[in-house]
Amino acid sequence: MMRAGPASPLAQLVARFGTDLIVTERSALEAVSIDQHRRHRGAPLALALPRTVADVTSLLAFCNAARIGVVPQGGNTGYCAAATPDGSGSQLVLSLRRLDKIRDVDVANGSLIAEAGCVLADVQKSAAAAGRFFPLSLGSEGSCTIGGNLSTNAGGLNVLRYGMMRELTLGLEVVLADGRVLSTLQALRKDNTGYDLKQLFVGAEGTLGIITAAALKLFPAPRATGTAFVAVPSPAAAVALLARLRDGLGELVNSFELLPNVALRLLDRHLPSLRQPLPADSPWFVLCEASSADANDPLTEKLGRLLEAAVDAGEVTDAALAQSERERREFWELRENVPEAQRRAGPSVKHDVSLPIGRIADFIAEAGAWITAHVEGSMLVCYGHLGDGNLHFNISGADETVAIDAHAETMKRTVHDMVAARGGSFSAEHGIGQTKVGELTRYAPPLELELMRSIKKIFDPNGIMNPGKVLA
Ligand code: FAD
Ligand code: MLT
Ligand code: ZN
């Protein structure tokens, strides 16, 4: 008599969880198989779509026992292909998109509990509906998820005042690789009972466990804002202006973004419907904003006075102050669409670096000069969160005849070495994923790498959690 061989891992998964939770249709797998830059394509075993925390628990316990690699995925907007499976056909993509409830909004405690699959913009709206503010804000907020924001420790446009996702987290619910649930959802602001385990999962890019829910901090809603679009002669002038605004407005300054002239030209060419508030004749621009919970705080006037003083000091050459919420939105749309304008201009090589703010200007000068001298036909689009010391140092070809990717390795090494020489980081807010694993091995101190590998072994001894990401 013929004995049936063991069922394949896929057949076992489908038999155990059914086709509602385990999806195998090619069309459903296509979208989760490729990163948002469309540069890394994987071949998943299947797509798991759990509906409950209990589903995640059973799925992970099963995968751990069967040694099936699990790739968590949220909105798939990440920049380092961290949510993309490898090409082996053996890794299960586990999307959190069905875990999308706001479990609680506690105004008195200033906290909100959201499930991992909640889209960031929906969390912002829930906070606003309760008269509160959730400050994480990114260009991708209409599609990225809380689980992805936590797992990448996302930054964005309000870090200067409110911090990155790490600082916005009060507690987490995490399913560990073996299916056990670790919950710190109490939403306490003070809790010194040993190691702060939740923080290990923030920025872990799905390599230590699956976040299913988070307790997040809420803040008083901003009721007055002052927003300015400013022309500055140089990055050094922008840094001086930042200090001036912080001296004058203290913690009310929430955003300070640097834009180069070329970004405005790209916006003009590729997104001409966006109105530009200033003539594009300055080498650099800054978009800055301050906000207050006091509706009567005359922030536009205060900002105006500080900018006048900055003109006298030679830090500013021109400025437009938003006179309405509509104008404020217009300023922000320009900033938020810089990545889209650059995408429309063709392929680009991206660097997401951070430096001590005092070293930003000389970094831009040195690295910019190197690019101009060594990469013929290049177009440097260096912009970003100057207030946080974070630059997106991206290089495209000036036209479609330039094969910018051919220079990617040389540019990466030069730029990252220049950053390291100034005590900076080669990954400020986008993480490691699969694209920067080699960079982490190269630049992280050996002791840090050793400790990270030890932590990984404790949480995921069988190596099923997002294999091949972060650590080599
Ligand atoms: P995904 O891309 O799906 O996943 C990212 C990582 O998290 C992967 O490692 C994945 O495995 C893991 N993961 C996802 N969910 C879970 C979970 N529940 N448990 C465990 N692991 C999980 N980023 C910034 O920091 N600042 C910006 O200003 C910014 N601007 C952007 C603008 C645009 C236009 C775009 C497209 C992206 C931008 N990003 C920015 C990058 C990206 O949006 C963020 O990294 C975001 O936090 C990713 O969320 P996501 O839900 O899409 O995660
Ligand atoms: C941004 O700040 O716009 C993003 O983090 C960088 C990008 O989308 O290229
Ligand atoms: Zn950014």
Coordinates of C-alpha atoms and ligand atoms in Angstrom, one line a residue:
M1 CA 0.0 0.0 0.0
M2 CA 1.3 3.5 -0.9
R3 CA 1.8 5.7 2.1
A4 CA 1.0 9.4 1.5
G5 CA 4.1 11.6 2.1
P6 CA 4.0 14.5 4.5
A7 CA 1.9 17.4 3.3
S8 CA 3.8 20.5 2.1
P9 CA 4.1 23.5 4.5
L10 CA 1.5 25.3 2.4
A11 CA -1.0 22.5 2.3
Q12 CA -0.6 22.2 6.1
L13 CA -1.2 25.9 6.6
V14 CA -4.3 25.9 4.4
A15 CA -5.6 22.7 6.1
R16 CA -5.0 24.2 9.6
F17 CA -6.2 27.8 9.0
G18 CA -8.5 27.7 5.9
T19 CA -8.5 29.9 2.9
D20 CA -10.0 32.9 4.7
L21 CA -6.8 33.3 6.7
I22 CA -4.3 31.8 4.2
V23 CA -4.6 33.4 0.8
T24 CA -2.8 31.9 -2.2
E25 CA -4.3 33.6 -5.2
R26 CA -1.6 35.0 -7.5
S27 CA -3.3 38.4 -7.7
A28 CA -3.4 38.8 -3.9
L29 CA 0.2 37.8 -3.6
E30 CA 1.5 40.2 -6.3
A31 CA 0.9 43.4 -4.3
V32 CA 2.6 42.0 -1.2
S33 CA 5.6 40.6 -3.0
I34 CA 7.2 43.8 -4.1
D35 CA 8.6 46.8 -2.2
Q36 CA 7.1 50.3 -2.8
H37 CA 10.2 51.4 -4.9
R38 CA 9.6 48.3 -7.0
R39 CA 13.2 47.3 -6.8
H40 CA 12.9 44.2 -4.6
R41 CA 10.6 41.4 -5.7
G42 CA 10.1 38.3 -3.6
A43 CA 8.0 35.1 -3.9
P44 CA 5.9 34.4 -0.9
L45 CA 4.7 31.0 0.2
A46 CA 1.3 32.6 0.9
L47 CA -0.4 35.6 2.5
A48 CA -1.8 35.3 6.0
L49 CA -4.6 37.7 6.9
P50 CA -5.3 37.1 10.6
R51 CA -8.5 38.7 12.0
T52 CA -7.7 38.5 15.7
V53 CA -4.7 38.4 18.1
A54 CA -5.6 34.8 18.7
D55 CA -5.2 34.1 14.9
V56 CA -1.7 35.7 15.0
T57 CA -0.8 33.6 18.1
S58 CA -1.9 30.3 16.4
L59 CA -0.2 31.3 13.1
L60 CA 3.2 32.1 14.8
A61 CA 3.1 29.0 17.0
F62 CA 2.5 26.9 13.8
C63 CA 5.2 28.6 11.8
N64 CA 7.7 28.4 14.7
A65 CA 7.1 24.6 15.0
A66 CA 7.3 24.2 11.2
R67 CA 10.2 26.6 10.9
I68 CA 8.4 28.8 8.3
G69 CA 9.8 32.3 8.0
V70 CA 7.2 35.0 8.6
V71 CA 7.4 38.5 7.0
P72 CA 5.1 41.0 8.8
Q73 CA 3.6 43.6 6.5
G74 CA 1.6 46.8 7.2
G75 CA 1.1 49.4 4.5
N76 CA 4.2 48.3 2.6
T77 CA 5.3 51.9 2.3
G78 CA 8.7 51.3 4.0
Y79 CA 11.9 52.3 2.2
C80 CA 14.3 49.4 2.9
A81 CA 12.3 46.5 1.5
A82 CA 11.8 45.3 5.1
A83 CA 8.3 43.9 4.4
T84 CA 9.3 42.1 1.2
P85 CA 9.8 38.3 1.4
D86 CA 12.8 36.7 -0.2
G87 CA 12.6 34.8 -3.5
S88 CA 12.6 31.3 -2.1
G89 CA 8.9 30.8 -2.1
S90 CA 9.1 29.6 1.5
Q91 CA 8.3 32.7 3.6
L92 CA 4.8 33.6 4.7
V93 CA 3.8 37.3 4.4
L94 CA 1.6 38.1 7.4
S95 CA -0.4 41.3 6.9
L96 CA -1.9 43.0 9.9
R97 CA -4.4 44.9 7.7
R98 CA -7.5 43.2 9.3
L99 CA -6.4 44.2 12.8
D100 CA -7.6 47.8 12.4
K101 CA -9.7 48.7 15.4
I102 CA -9.2 51.6 17.7
R103 CA -9.7 49.8 21.0
D104 CA -9.8 52.8 23.3
V105 CA -9.4 56.6 23.5
D106 CA -8.7 57.8 27.0
V107 CA -8.7 61.6 27.1
A108 CA -8.0 61.8 30.8
N109 CA -4.9 59.6 30.5
G110 CA -3.9 61.2 27.2
S111 CA -3.7 57.9 25.4
L112 CA -5.2 55.8 22.6
I113 CA -5.0 52.1 22.0
A114 CA -4.8 51.2 18.3
E115 CA -4.4 47.8 16.6
A116 CA -1.4 47.4 14.5
G117 CA -3.2 47.5 11.1
C118 CA -4.8 50.9 11.8
V119 CA -3.8 53.4 9.1
L120 CA -1.9 56.3 10.6
A121 CA -4.3 58.9 9.2
D122 CA -7.2 57.1 10.9
V123 CA -5.4 57.2 14.2
Q124 CA -4.8 61.0 13.8
K125 CA -8.6 61.4 13.0
S126 CA -9.6 59.4 16.1
A127 CA -7.4 61.6 18.2
A128 CA -8.9 64.7 16.6
A129 CA -12.4 63.5 17.1
A130 CA -11.7 63.3 20.9
G131 CA -10.2 66.9 20.8
R132 CA -6.7 65.6 21.0
F133 CA -3.6 65.3 18.7
F134 CA -1.5 62.4 17.6
P135 CA 1.6 64.0 16.2
L136 CA 3.2 61.4 14.0
S137 CA 2.9 62.8 10.5
L138 CA 4.5 61.4 7.3
G139 CA 3.9 61.8 3.5
S140 CA 2.7 58.2 3.5
E141 CA 0.2 58.7 6.4
G142 CA -2.8 57.7 4.2
S143 CA -1.5 54.2 3.8
C144 CA 1.2 53.4 6.4
T145 CA 0.1 51.6 9.5
I146 CA 0.7 51.9 13.3
G147 CA 2.5 48.5 13.3
G148 CA 4.8 49.6 10.5
N149 CA 5.4 53.0 12.2
L150 CA 6.4 51.3 15.4
S151 CA 8.5 48.7 13.7
T152 CA 10.5 51.3 11.7
N153 CA 10.4 53.8 14.6
A154 CA 9.1 56.3 12.1
G155 CA 10.0 60.0 12.3
G156 CA 8.5 62.4 9.9
L157 CA 7.5 66.1 10.2
N158 CA 6.9 66.7 13.9
V159 CA 9.9 65.0 15.5
L160 CA 11.5 68.2 16.6
R161 CA 8.8 68.8 19.2
Y162 CA 7.2 65.4 19.8
G163 CA 9.9 62.8 19.1
M164 CA 9.9 59.7 16.9
M165 CA 7.4 56.8 17.3
R166 CA 9.5 55.4 20.1
E167 CA 8.8 58.5 22.2
L168 CA 5.1 58.3 21.4
T169 CA 4.7 54.8 22.7
L170 CA 3.4 54.0 26.1
G171 CA 2.8 50.2 25.7
L172 CA 2.6 47.4 23.2
E173 CA 0.9 44.1 22.7
V174 CA 3.3 41.7 20.9
V175 CA 2.9 38.1 19.8
L176 CA 6.3 36.5 20.2
A177 CA 7.7 34.0 17.7
D178 CA 6.5 31.0 19.7
G179 CA 2.9 32.5 19.9
R180 CA 3.0 33.8 23.5
V181 CA 1.6 37.3 24.0
L182 CA 3.6 40.0 25.8
S183 CA 1.3 42.9 26.8
T184 CA 2.3 46.2 28.2
L185 CA -0.8 48.1 27.1
Q186 CA -1.5 49.7 30.5
A187 CA -0.6 53.1 29.1
L188 CA 1.4 54.2 32.1
R189 CA 3.7 57.2 31.9
K190 CA 5.8 55.9 34.7
D191 CA 6.7 52.3 35.1
N192 CA 10.2 51.4 36.4
T193 CA 9.7 47.7 36.8
G194 CA 12.9 46.4 35.2
Y195 CA 13.9 46.4 31.6
D196 CA 11.7 48.3 29.2
L197 CA 11.0 45.4 26.9
K198 CA 8.5 47.2 24.7
Q199 CA 11.2 49.5 23.3
L200 CA 13.0 46.5 21.9
F201 CA 10.2 45.9 19.4
V202 CA 10.2 49.6 18.3
G203 CA 12.5 49.8 15.3
A204 CA 13.0 46.0 15.2
E205 CA 11.4 45.8 11.7
G206 CA 9.5 42.7 12.6
T207 CA 12.6 40.6 13.5
L208 CA 11.6 40.0 17.2
G209 CA 7.8 39.5 17.1
I210 CA 4.6 40.8 15.7
I211 CA 3.1 43.9 17.2
T212 CA -0.7 43.6 17.4
A213 CA -1.6 46.8 19.3
A214 CA -0.1 49.8 20.9
A215 CA -0.9 52.4 23.5
L216 CA 0.1 55.7 22.1
K217 CA 0.4 59.2 23.6
L218 CA -2.1 61.9 22.8
F219 CA -1.4 65.6 23.1
P220 CA -3.4 68.8 23.4
A221 CA -4.8 69.8 20.0
P222 CA -2.9 72.6 18.3
R223 CA -5.4 75.5 18.1
A224 CA -3.1 78.2 16.8
T225 CA -0.3 77.8 14.2
G226 CA 2.3 80.0 12.6
T227 CA 3.7 78.5 9.4
A228 CA 6.3 80.1 7.1
F229 CA 7.9 79.3 3.8
V230 CA 11.2 81.0 3.9
A231 CA 14.1 81.6 1.5
V232 CA 17.5 81.2 3.0
P233 CA 20.9 81.8 1.4
S234 CA 22.6 78.6 2.7
P235 CA 22.2 75.5 5.0
A236 CA 24.3 77.4 7.6
A237 CA 21.8 80.2 7.5
A238 CA 19.0 77.7 8.0
V239 CA 20.8 76.3 11.0
A240 CA 21.1 79.8 12.5
L241 CA 17.4 80.4 11.8
L242 CA 16.5 77.2 13.6
A243 CA 18.4 78.4 16.7
R244 CA 16.7 81.8 16.5
L245 CA 13.2 80.3 16.3
R246 CA 13.8 77.9 19.1
D247 CA 15.2 80.8 21.3
G248 CA 12.1 82.9 20.5
L249 CA 9.4 80.2 20.5
G250 CA 10.8 77.4 22.6
E251 CA 9.1 74.1 22.4
L252 CA 6.3 75.5 20.3
V253 CA 8.4 75.0 17.1
N254 CA 7.2 71.6 15.8
S255 CA 8.7 71.5 12.3
F256 CA 11.7 72.8 10.5
E257 CA 12.2 71.4 7.0
L258 CA 14.9 72.2 4.5
L259 CA 14.3 72.2 0.8
P260 CA 16.8 72.9 -2.0
N261 CA 16.0 75.0 -5.1
V262 CA 16.0 72.0 -7.3
A263 CA 13.1 70.4 -5.2
L264 CA 10.9 73.4 -6.1
R265 CA 11.9 73.1 -9.7
L266 CA 11.0 69.4 -9.7
L267 CA 7.6 70.2 -8.1
D268 CA 7.0 72.9 -10.6
R269 CA 7.8 70.6 -13.5
H270 CA 6.0 67.4 -12.3
L271 CA 3.3 68.7 -10.0
P272 CA 2.5 72.2 -11.5
S273 CA -0.9 72.4 -9.8
L274 CA 0.9 73.0 -6.5
R275 CA 1.1 76.7 -5.8
Q276 CA 4.6 78.0 -4.8
P277 CA 4.5 80.8 -2.3
L278 CA 7.9 82.4 -3.2
P279 CA 9.8 83.0 -6.4
A280 CA 12.2 80.0 -7.0
D281 CA 15.3 82.2 -7.1
S282 CA 16.8 81.2 -3.7
P283 CA 19.3 78.4 -3.4
W284 CA 17.5 77.0 -0.3
F285 CA 14.2 77.2 1.4
V286 CA 12.8 76.3 4.9
L287 CA 9.3 75.3 5.8
C288 CA 8.9 76.0 9.5
E289 CA 5.9 75.8 11.9
A290 CA 5.1 76.5 15.5
S291 CA 1.8 75.6 17.2
S292 CA 0.1 76.2 20.5
A293 CA -2.9 74.8 22.3
D294 CA -3.9 78.4 23.1
A295 CA -6.2 79.5 20.2
N296 CA -5.4 83.2 21.0
D297 CA -1.6 82.7 20.7
P298 CA -0.6 85.2 17.9
L299 CA 2.0 82.8 16.5
T300 CA 1.9 84.1 12.9
E301 CA 2.8 87.6 14.2
K302 CA 5.5 86.2 16.5
L303 CA 7.0 84.2 13.7
G304 CA 6.9 87.2 11.5
R305 CA 8.8 89.3 14.0
L306 CA 11.5 86.6 14.4
L307 CA 11.8 86.3 10.6
E308 CA 12.2 90.1 10.3
A309 CA 15.1 89.9 12.7
A310 CA 16.5 87.0 10.7
V311 CA 16.4 89.1 7.5
D312 CA 18.4 91.8 9.4
A313 CA 20.9 89.1 10.4
G314 CA 21.3 87.8 6.8
E315 CA 19.8 84.4 7.6
V316 CA 16.6 85.0 5.5
T317 CA 16.1 86.7 2.2
D318 CA 12.4 86.4 1.7
A319 CA 9.4 84.8 3.6
A320 CA 5.7 84.0 3.1
L321 CA 3.6 83.5 6.2
A322 CA 0.5 81.3 5.8
Q323 CA -2.6 83.6 6.3
S324 CA -5.1 80.8 6.4
E325 CA -5.4 77.0 6.9
R326 CA -5.6 76.7 3.1
E327 CA -2.3 78.4 2.6
R328 CA -0.8 76.4 5.4
R329 CA -1.9 73.2 3.7
E330 CA -0.5 74.4 0.4
F331 CA 3.0 74.9 2.0
W332 CA 2.9 71.4 3.5
E333 CA 1.7 69.9 0.2
L334 CA 4.9 71.2 -1.4
R335 CA 7.1 69.6 1.2
E336 CA 5.2 66.3 1.3
N337 CA 5.3 65.9 -2.5
V338 CA 9.0 66.3 -2.9
P339 CA 9.5 62.5 -2.9
E340 CA 6.7 62.1 -5.5
A341 CA 8.2 64.9 -7.7
Q342 CA 11.6 63.2 -7.5
R343 CA 10.0 59.8 -8.3
R344 CA 8.4 61.3 -11.4
A345 CA 11.8 62.7 -12.4
G346 CA 13.2 59.1 -12.7
P347 CA 15.2 56.7 -10.6
S348 CA 17.2 58.0 -7.7
V349 CA 19.7 56.8 -5.2
K350 CA 18.6 57.6 -1.7
H351 CA 20.5 58.2 1.5
D352 CA 18.7 58.9 4.8
V353 CA 21.4 60.3 7.1
S354 CA 21.5 62.1 10.4
L355 CA 24.2 64.3 11.8
P356 CA 24.8 66.6 14.7
I357 CA 23.0 69.8 13.6
G358 CA 26.2 71.9 13.8
R359 CA 27.8 69.6 11.2
I360 CA 25.0 69.6 8.7
A361 CA 26.3 72.6 6.7
D362 CA 29.8 71.4 6.1
F363 CA 28.5 67.9 5.3
I364 CA 26.2 69.3 2.6
A365 CA 29.1 71.3 1.2
E366 CA 31.6 68.5 1.1
A367 CA 29.3 65.7 0.0
G368 CA 27.5 67.9 -2.5
A369 CA 30.9 69.0 -4.0
W370 CA 31.9 65.3 -4.2
I371 CA 28.7 64.4 -6.1
T372 CA 29.1 67.3 -8.5
A373 CA 32.8 66.4 -9.2
H374 CA 32.4 62.6 -9.5
V375 CA 28.9 61.8 -10.8
E376 CA 28.5 63.3 -14.2
G377 CA 25.0 64.3 -15.1
S378 CA 23.8 64.0 -11.5
M379 CA 21.0 66.0 -9.8
L380 CA 21.3 66.2 -6.0
V381 CA 18.0 66.7 -4.2
C382 CA 19.1 67.2 -0.5
Y383 CA 16.1 67.9 1.7
G384 CA 14.5 66.9 4.9
H385 CA 14.0 67.3 8.6
L386 CA 16.8 69.8 9.3
G387 CA 15.4 70.4 12.8
D388 CA 16.1 66.8 13.6
G389 CA 19.6 66.7 11.9
N390 CA 18.1 64.4 9.3
L391 CA 18.7 64.8 5.6
H392 CA 17.4 62.9 2.6
F393 CA 20.5 63.1 0.4
N394 CA 19.0 61.8 -2.8
I395 CA 20.6 61.8 -6.2
S396 CA 18.8 61.5 -9.6
G397 CA 20.1 61.8 -13.1
A398 CA 19.7 65.2 -14.6
D399 CA 17.9 63.5 -17.5
E400 CA 16.9 60.1 -18.6
T401 CA 20.2 59.4 -20.3
V402 CA 22.0 59.2 -17.0
A403 CA 22.2 55.8 -15.4
I404 CA 22.3 56.9 -11.8
D405 CA 22.1 53.4 -10.4
A406 CA 25.6 52.6 -11.9
H407 CA 27.0 55.0 -9.3
A408 CA 25.0 53.8 -6.4
E409 CA 27.7 51.8 -4.6
T410 CA 30.4 54.5 -4.9
M411 CA 28.0 57.3 -3.8
K412 CA 26.8 55.2 -0.9
R413 CA 30.2 54.5 0.4
T414 CA 31.4 58.1 0.1
V415 CA 28.3 59.6 1.6
H416 CA 28.1 57.2 4.5
D417 CA 31.8 57.5 5.2
M418 CA 31.5 61.3 5.3
V419 CA 28.5 60.9 7.7
A420 CA 30.4 58.5 9.9
A421 CA 33.4 60.8 10.0
R422 CA 31.1 63.4 11.6
G423 CA 29.6 61.1 14.1
G424 CA 26.4 60.7 12.2
S425 CA 24.1 57.8 11.2
F426 CA 23.6 56.1 7.8
S427 CA 20.0 55.4 8.7
A428 CA 18.1 58.2 10.5
E429 CA 14.5 57.2 10.1
H430 CA 14.0 54.6 7.4
G431 CA 15.6 51.6 9.1
I432 CA 17.8 48.7 7.8
G433 CA 15.4 46.2 6.1
Q434 CA 17.2 44.2 3.5
T435 CA 18.8 47.1 1.7
K436 CA 21.1 48.3 4.5
V437 CA 22.1 45.1 6.2
G438 CA 25.6 45.4 4.8
E439 CA 25.8 49.0 6.1
L440 CA 24.9 48.0 9.6
T441 CA 27.5 45.3 9.6
R442 CA 30.0 47.8 8.4
Y443 CA 29.3 50.8 10.6
A444 CA 27.8 49.4 13.8
P445 CA 30.4 48.8 16.6
P446 CA 31.1 45.1 17.0
L447 CA 29.7 45.0 20.6
E448 CA 26.4 46.5 19.4
L449 CA 26.1 43.9 16.7
E450 CA 26.9 41.1 19.2
L451 CA 24.3 42.3 21.6
M452 CA 21.7 42.7 18.8
R453 CA 22.4 39.1 17.7
S454 CA 22.0 37.8 21.3
I455 CA 18.7 39.6 21.7
K456 CA 17.5 38.2 18.4
K457 CA 18.3 34.7 19.6
I458 CA 16.4 35.1 22.9
F459 CA 13.2 36.3 21.2
D460 CA 13.4 34.2 18.0
P461 CA 15.7 31.1 18.6
N462 CA 14.5 29.4 15.4
G463 CA 15.0 32.5 13.2
I464 CA 11.5 32.6 11.8
M465 CA 10.9 36.4 12.3
N466 CA 11.5 38.3 9.1
P467 CA 14.6 36.3 8.1
G468 CA 17.4 38.2 6.3
K469 CA 16.3 41.6 7.6
V470 CA 18.4 44.0 9.8
L471 CA 21.0 41.4 10.9
A472 CA 23.1 39.4 8.5
Ligands
FAD1 P1 5.7 48.3 6.1 O1 6.4 49.0 5.0 O2 4.6 47.4 5.7 O3 6.7 47.5 7.0 C1 7.9 48.2 7.5 C2 8.6 47.2 8.5 O4 7.8 47.0 9.7 C3 8.9 45.8 8.0 O5 10.0 45.4 8.6 C4 7.7 45.0 8.4 O6 8.1 43.6 8.5 C5 7.5 45.6 9.8 N1 6.1 45.5 10.3 C6 5.0 46.1 9.8 N2 4.0 45.8 10.6 C7 4.4 45.1 11.7 C8 3.8 44.6 12.8 N3 2.6 44.8 13.1 N4 4.6 43.9 13.7 C9 6.0 43.8 13.5 N5 6.6 44.2 12.4 C10 5.8 44.9 11.5 N6 9.3 57.3 7.0 C11 9.7 58.2 8.0 O7 10.2 57.7 9.0 N7 9.6 59.5 7.9 C12 9.0 60.1 6.8 O8 8.9 61.3 6.7 C13 8.5 59.2 5.8 N8 8.0 59.8 4.7 C14 7.5 58.9 3.7 C15 6.9 59.5 2.6 C16 6.5 58.7 1.6 C17 5.8 59.3 0.4 C18 6.6 57.3 1.7 C19 6.1 56.3 0.6 C20 7.2 56.7 2.8 C21 7.7 57.5 3.8 N9 8.3 57.0 4.9 C22 8.7 57.8 5.9 C23 8.6 55.5 5.0 C24 7.4 54.7 5.6 O9 6.1 55.2 5.3 C25 7.5 54.4 7.1 O10 8.7 53.6 7.3 C26 6.3 53.7 7.7 O11 6.5 53.7 9.1 C27 6.1 52.3 7.3 O12 4.9 51.8 7.7 P2 4.1 50.6 6.9 O13 2.9 50.3 7.6 O14 4.0 50.9 5.5 O15 5.2 49.4 7.1
MLT2 C1 10.4 62.4 3.5 O1 10.7 62.9 4.5 O2 9.8 62.9 2.6 C2 10.7 60.9 3.4 O3 11.1 60.4 4.6 C3 11.8 60.7 2.4 C4 11.3 60.3 1.1 O4 10.1 60.0 0.9 O5 12.1 60.2 0.2
ZN3 ZN 11.8 61.9 6.0

